[in-house]
Amino acid sequence: MFGYNYPMGIQLTDSYGRKINYLRLSVTDRCNLRCQYCMPEQGVGHKEHHEILRYEELLRIARAAVAIGIEKVRITGGEPLVRAGIIPFLSQLAAIPGLHHLALTTNGLLLPELAVDLHLAGVQRLNISLDSLRPDRFALITRGGDVNMALEGIGAAFGAGFPPPKINMVVMRGINDDELFDFAALTISHGVTVRFIEYMPAIADDHWPDRTVAGQELLDRLSTRYRLESVDKGVYAGPSRDFRIIGAPGTIGIITAISGHFCNECNRIRVTADGRMRGCLFNDETLDLRPILNRNDDHLLQETLKGMISRKPQQHGIEPGQRTVPHTHFTMSGIGG
Ligand code: SAM
Ligand code: SF4
């Protein structure tokens, strides 16, 4: 239908020589939680149905991206599992020739109902966000979520036959940083990968510089209890520094988005649910793909994606300790993390 050839092994590089092989595709800005670090309590207007790309359009973007060299797609949101019709969409996505890896990031709440279908649809790996193991604290961070539902979701991922999920924990000083050891212990007891993520200034939070915990501090604190060894990253791995508690089946990743920005290794592009392509999470340049999609010219779509990749900025401009939040209209739920 789209007349693409999918040549294997194309190297897509940006103007700084970085290999770009990873697309984060957001399918909705809606969510069944309202995490404090991701969305403000009030005032987030959700996009209307007609503003959100149709599945058919998301598939065209994914096909065009794979045709120019993208090998991995991650589906994100908002909460991707709240969008109706997500399973048939994922089956079609997984069937794109040349797409080697399909992953999805979720808060896990709907996994008890959907994990088996996600696995059958061809999703290869799940990242599940979980910021506390304590019910009261989980409810506070997510503004009302039930930790037991998230834990059941993790159980459902195992039950459906997925490899051990990656658990994403956003570490916030004074809020959940006393649970570092409990999360690290999950790599021993459950064989999961736990990724500790530096809290990023995604919403207007004056306390952000005090709350964010630098990756090196996380590592130093973990090392007071556990002996850690470095682990080599997989080919589609994100920009985490990976470690293993000696003898543990699972691994620990530290994502130092702020303190040690890994922009020189950045391999990703993002497309938001309303069709805006973004070269860098913390750079305001976006490109509205909808006019291109309306022209029904997939060669043009490919060239547009390439053009945006060539303009991908060298690095973001956020410094540790910076006290202002750079983007007032920025919500992580709108971009997809
Ligand atoms: N709803 C899904 C979830 O929570 O996993 C997917 C979307 S969520 C925006 C994607 C990821 O972004 C999650 O792992 C979340 O923890 C992370 N995230 C959101 N806001 C963040 C922030 N301010 N700093 C660091 N990570 C953040
Ligand atoms: Fe929803 Fe995920 Fe944002 Fe939490 S982090 S509010 S679960 S989109």
PDB file of N, CA and C and ligand atoms in Angstrom, residues 24 31 35 37-38 76-80 105-107 127-129 131 168-170 197-203 332-333 335-337, ligand 1:
ATOM      1  N   ARG A  24      10.118   7.307  19.726  1.00  0.00           N
ATOM      2  CA  ARG A  24       9.123   7.240  20.808  1.00  0.00           C
ATOM      3  C   ARG A  24       7.843   7.861  20.270  1.00  0.00           C
ATOM      4  N   CYS A  31      -4.561  10.100  30.589  1.00  0.00           N
ATOM      5  CA  CYS A  31      -3.970   9.160  31.539  1.00  0.00           C
ATOM      6  C   CYS A  31      -4.967   8.839  32.648  1.00  0.00           C
ATOM      7  N   CYS A  35       0.393  11.852  37.890  1.00  0.00           N
ATOM      8  CA  CYS A  35       1.608  11.899  38.728  1.00  0.00           C
ATOM      9  C   CYS A  35       2.083  13.341  38.909  1.00  0.00           C
ATOM     10  N   TYR A  37       4.938  14.709  39.225  1.00  0.00           N
ATOM     11  CA  TYR A  37       6.102  15.192  38.470  1.00  0.00           C
ATOM     12  C   TYR A  37       5.818  15.296  36.973  1.00  0.00           C
ATOM     13  N   CYS A  38       4.655  14.807  36.569  1.00  0.00           N
ATOM     14  CA  CYS A  38       4.362  14.709  35.139  1.00  0.00           C
ATOM     15  C   CYS A  38       3.287  15.694  34.700  1.00  0.00           C
ATOM     16  N   THR A  76       4.146   5.190  23.861  1.00  0.00           N
ATOM     17  CA  THR A  76       4.041   5.834  25.163  1.00  0.00           C
ATOM     18  C   THR A  76       2.822   6.759  25.157  1.00  0.00           C
ATOM     19  N   GLY A  77       2.734   7.630  26.177  1.00  0.00           N
ATOM     20  CA  GLY A  77       1.575   8.506  26.280  1.00  0.00           C
ATOM     21  C   GLY A  77       1.933   9.682  27.185  1.00  0.00           C
ATOM     22  N   GLY A  78       0.994  10.193  27.845  1.00  0.00           N
ATOM     23  CA  GLY A  78      -0.157   9.709  28.517  1.00  0.00           C
ATOM     24  C   GLY A  78      -0.034   8.201  28.826  1.00  0.00           C
ATOM     25  N   GLU A  79      -1.160   7.642  29.089  1.00  0.00           N
ATOM     26  CA  GLU A  79      -1.153   6.206  29.342  1.00  0.00           C
ATOM     27  C   GLU A  79      -1.642   5.504  28.063  1.00  0.00           C
ATOM     28  N   PRO A  80      -0.729   4.824  27.361  1.00  0.00           N
ATOM     29  CA  PRO A  80      -1.112   4.278  26.054  1.00  0.00           C
ATOM     30  C   PRO A  80      -2.236   3.257  26.136  1.00  0.00           C
ATOM     31  N   THR A 105       5.668   1.686  27.140  1.00  0.00           N
ATOM     32  CA  THR A 105       5.816   2.178  28.512  1.00  0.00           C
ATOM     33  C   THR A 105       4.433   2.435  29.090  1.00  0.00           C
ATOM     34  N   THR A 106       4.198   1.926  30.282  1.00  0.00           N
ATOM     35  CA  THR A 106       2.865   2.005  30.883  1.00  0.00           C
ATOM     36  C   THR A 106       2.974   2.172  32.389  1.00  0.00           C
ATOM     37  N   ASN A 107       1.901   2.683  32.973  1.00  0.00           N
ATOM     38  CA  ASN A 107       1.879   2.702  34.443  1.00  0.00           C
ATOM     39  C   ASN A 107       1.377   1.366  34.985  1.00  0.00           C
ATOM     40  N   ASN A 127       8.044  -1.459  29.745  1.00  0.00           N
ATOM     41  CA  ASN A 127       8.599  -0.658  30.842  1.00  0.00           C
ATOM     42  C   ASN A 127       7.410  -0.246  31.697  1.00  0.00           C
ATOM     43  N   ILE A 128       7.520  -0.446  32.988  1.00  0.00           N
ATOM     44  CA  ILE A 128       6.394  -0.120  33.865  1.00  0.00           C
ATOM     45  C   ILE A 128       6.879   0.908  34.891  1.00  0.00           C
ATOM     46  N   SER A 129       6.146   2.006  34.976  1.00  0.00           N
ATOM     47  CA  SER A 129       6.545   3.057  35.912  1.00  0.00           C
ATOM     48  C   SER A 129       5.994   2.752  37.292  1.00  0.00           C
ATOM     49  N   ASP A 131       6.829   4.324  41.294  1.00  0.00           N
ATOM     50  CA  ASP A 131       7.688   5.231  42.044  1.00  0.00           C
ATOM     51  C   ASP A 131       7.713   4.966  43.535  1.00  0.00           C
ATOM     52  N   ASN A 168      10.525   1.618  35.964  1.00  0.00           N
ATOM     53  CA  ASN A 168      11.059   2.985  35.966  1.00  0.00           C
ATOM     54  C   ASN A 168      10.667   3.686  37.249  1.00  0.00           C
ATOM     55  N   MET A 169      11.642   4.124  38.006  1.00  0.00           N
ATOM     56  CA  MET A 169      11.346   4.881  39.230  1.00  0.00           C
ATOM     57  C   MET A 169      11.954   6.278  39.111  1.00  0.00           C
ATOM     58  N   VAL A 170      11.113   7.297  39.183  1.00  0.00           N
ATOM     59  CA  VAL A 170      11.621   8.672  39.208  1.00  0.00           C
ATOM     60  C   VAL A 170      11.982   8.978  40.664  1.00  0.00           C
ATOM     61  N   ILE A 197      15.523   7.094  37.593  1.00  0.00           N
ATOM     62  CA  ILE A 197      15.516   8.231  36.664  1.00  0.00           C
ATOM     63  C   ILE A 197      15.633   9.532  37.440  1.00  0.00           C
ATOM     64  N   GLU A 198      16.565  10.373  37.024  1.00  0.00           N
ATOM     65  CA  GLU A 198      16.636  11.696  37.648  1.00  0.00           C
ATOM     66  C   GLU A 198      15.362  12.476  37.336  1.00  0.00           C
ATOM     67  N   TYR A 199      14.835  13.052  38.356  1.00  0.00           N
ATOM     68  CA  TYR A 199      13.628  13.881  38.203  1.00  0.00           C
ATOM     69  C   TYR A 199      13.955  15.071  37.309  1.00  0.00           C
ATOM     70  N   MET A 200      13.169  15.221  36.247  1.00  0.00           N
ATOM     71  CA  MET A 200      13.434  16.299  35.288  1.00  0.00           C
ATOM     72  C   MET A 200      12.404  17.417  35.458  1.00  0.00           C
ATOM     73  N   PRO A 201      12.755  18.628  35.094  1.00  0.00           N
ATOM     74  CA  PRO A 201      11.840  19.766  35.299  1.00  0.00           C
ATOM     75  C   PRO A 201      10.761  19.832  34.234  1.00  0.00           C
ATOM     76  N   ALA A 202       9.834  18.895  34.288  1.00  0.00           N
ATOM     77  CA  ALA A 202       8.809  18.845  33.257  1.00  0.00           C
ATOM     78  C   ALA A 202       7.601  19.704  33.578  1.00  0.00           C
ATOM     79  N   ILE A 203       7.407  20.023  34.825  1.00  0.00           N
ATOM     80  CA  ILE A 203       6.307  20.909  35.187  1.00  0.00           C
ATOM     81  C   ILE A 203       6.887  22.045  36.032  1.00  0.00           C
ATOM     82  N   MET A 332       5.038  16.175  30.479  1.00  0.00           N
ATOM     83  CA  MET A 332       5.641  14.924  30.048  1.00  0.00           C
ATOM     84  C   MET A 332       4.555  14.026  29.453  1.00  0.00           C
ATOM     85  N   SER A 333       3.345  14.130  30.025  1.00  0.00           N
ATOM     86  CA  SER A 333       2.257  13.297  29.510  1.00  0.00           C
ATOM     87  C   SER A 333       1.898  13.664  28.075  1.00  0.00           C
ATOM     88  N   ILE A 335       4.164  14.624  25.862  1.00  0.00           N
ATOM     89  CA  ILE A 335       5.272  14.253  24.980  1.00  0.00           C
ATOM     90  C   ILE A 335       5.559  12.758  25.032  1.00  0.00           C
ATOM     91  N   GLY A 336       5.382  12.169  26.210  1.00  0.00           N
ATOM     92  CA  GLY A 336       5.589  10.722  26.306  1.00  0.00           C
ATOM     93  C   GLY A 336       6.859  10.310  27.016  1.00  0.00           C
ATOM     94  N   GLY A 337       7.516  11.258  27.678  1.00  0.00           N
ATOM     95  CA  GLY A 337       8.713  10.911  28.456  1.00  0.00           C
ATOM     96  C   GLY A 337       9.919  10.749  27.561  1.00  0.00           C
TER      97      GLY A 337
HETATM   98  N1  SAM B   1       1.959   6.615  31.460  1.00  0.00           N
HETATM   99  C1  SAM B   1       3.092   5.838  31.119  1.00  0.00           C
HETATM  100  C2  SAM B   1       4.005   5.675  32.317  1.00  0.00           C
HETATM  101  O1  SAM B   1       3.843   6.393  33.299  1.00  0.00           O
HETATM  102  O2  SAM B   1       4.891   4.833  32.242  1.00  0.00           O
HETATM  103  C3  SAM B   1       3.878   6.366  29.936  1.00  0.00           C
HETATM  104  C4  SAM B   1       4.061   7.850  29.820  1.00  0.00           C
HETATM  105  S1  SAM B   1       5.117   8.584  31.029  1.00  0.00           S
HETATM  106  C5  SAM B   1       5.108  10.284  30.542  1.00  0.00           C
HETATM  107  C6  SAM B   1       6.706   8.000  30.501  1.00  0.00           C
HETATM  108  C7  SAM B   1       7.793   8.069  31.527  1.00  0.00           C
HETATM  109  O3  SAM B   1       8.104   9.416  31.776  1.00  0.00           O
HETATM  110  C8  SAM B   1       7.463   7.418  32.850  1.00  0.00           C
HETATM  111  O4  SAM B   1       8.427   6.432  33.165  1.00  0.00           O
HETATM  112  C9  SAM B   1       7.538   8.575  33.819  1.00  0.00           C
HETATM  113  O5  SAM B   1       8.000   8.164  35.062  1.00  0.00           O
HETATM  114  C10 SAM B   1       8.506   9.497  33.120  1.00  0.00           C
HETATM  115  N2  SAM B   1       8.416  10.863  33.592  1.00  0.00           N
HETATM  116  C11 SAM B   1       7.328  11.659  33.584  1.00  0.00           C
HETATM  117  N3  SAM B   1       7.615  12.868  34.132  1.00  0.00           N
HETATM  118  C12 SAM B   1       8.922  12.822  34.489  1.00  0.00           C
HETATM  119  C13 SAM B   1       9.804  13.766  35.104  1.00  0.00           C
HETATM  120  N4  SAM B   1       9.409  14.966  35.466  1.00  0.00           N
HETATM  121  N5  SAM B   1      11.084  13.391  35.313  1.00  0.00           N
HETATM  122  C14 SAM B   1      11.505  12.164  34.949  1.00  0.00           C
HETATM  123  N6  SAM B   1      10.730  11.238  34.353  1.00  0.00           N
HETATM  124  C15 SAM B   1       9.442  11.561  34.133  1.00  0.00           C
END
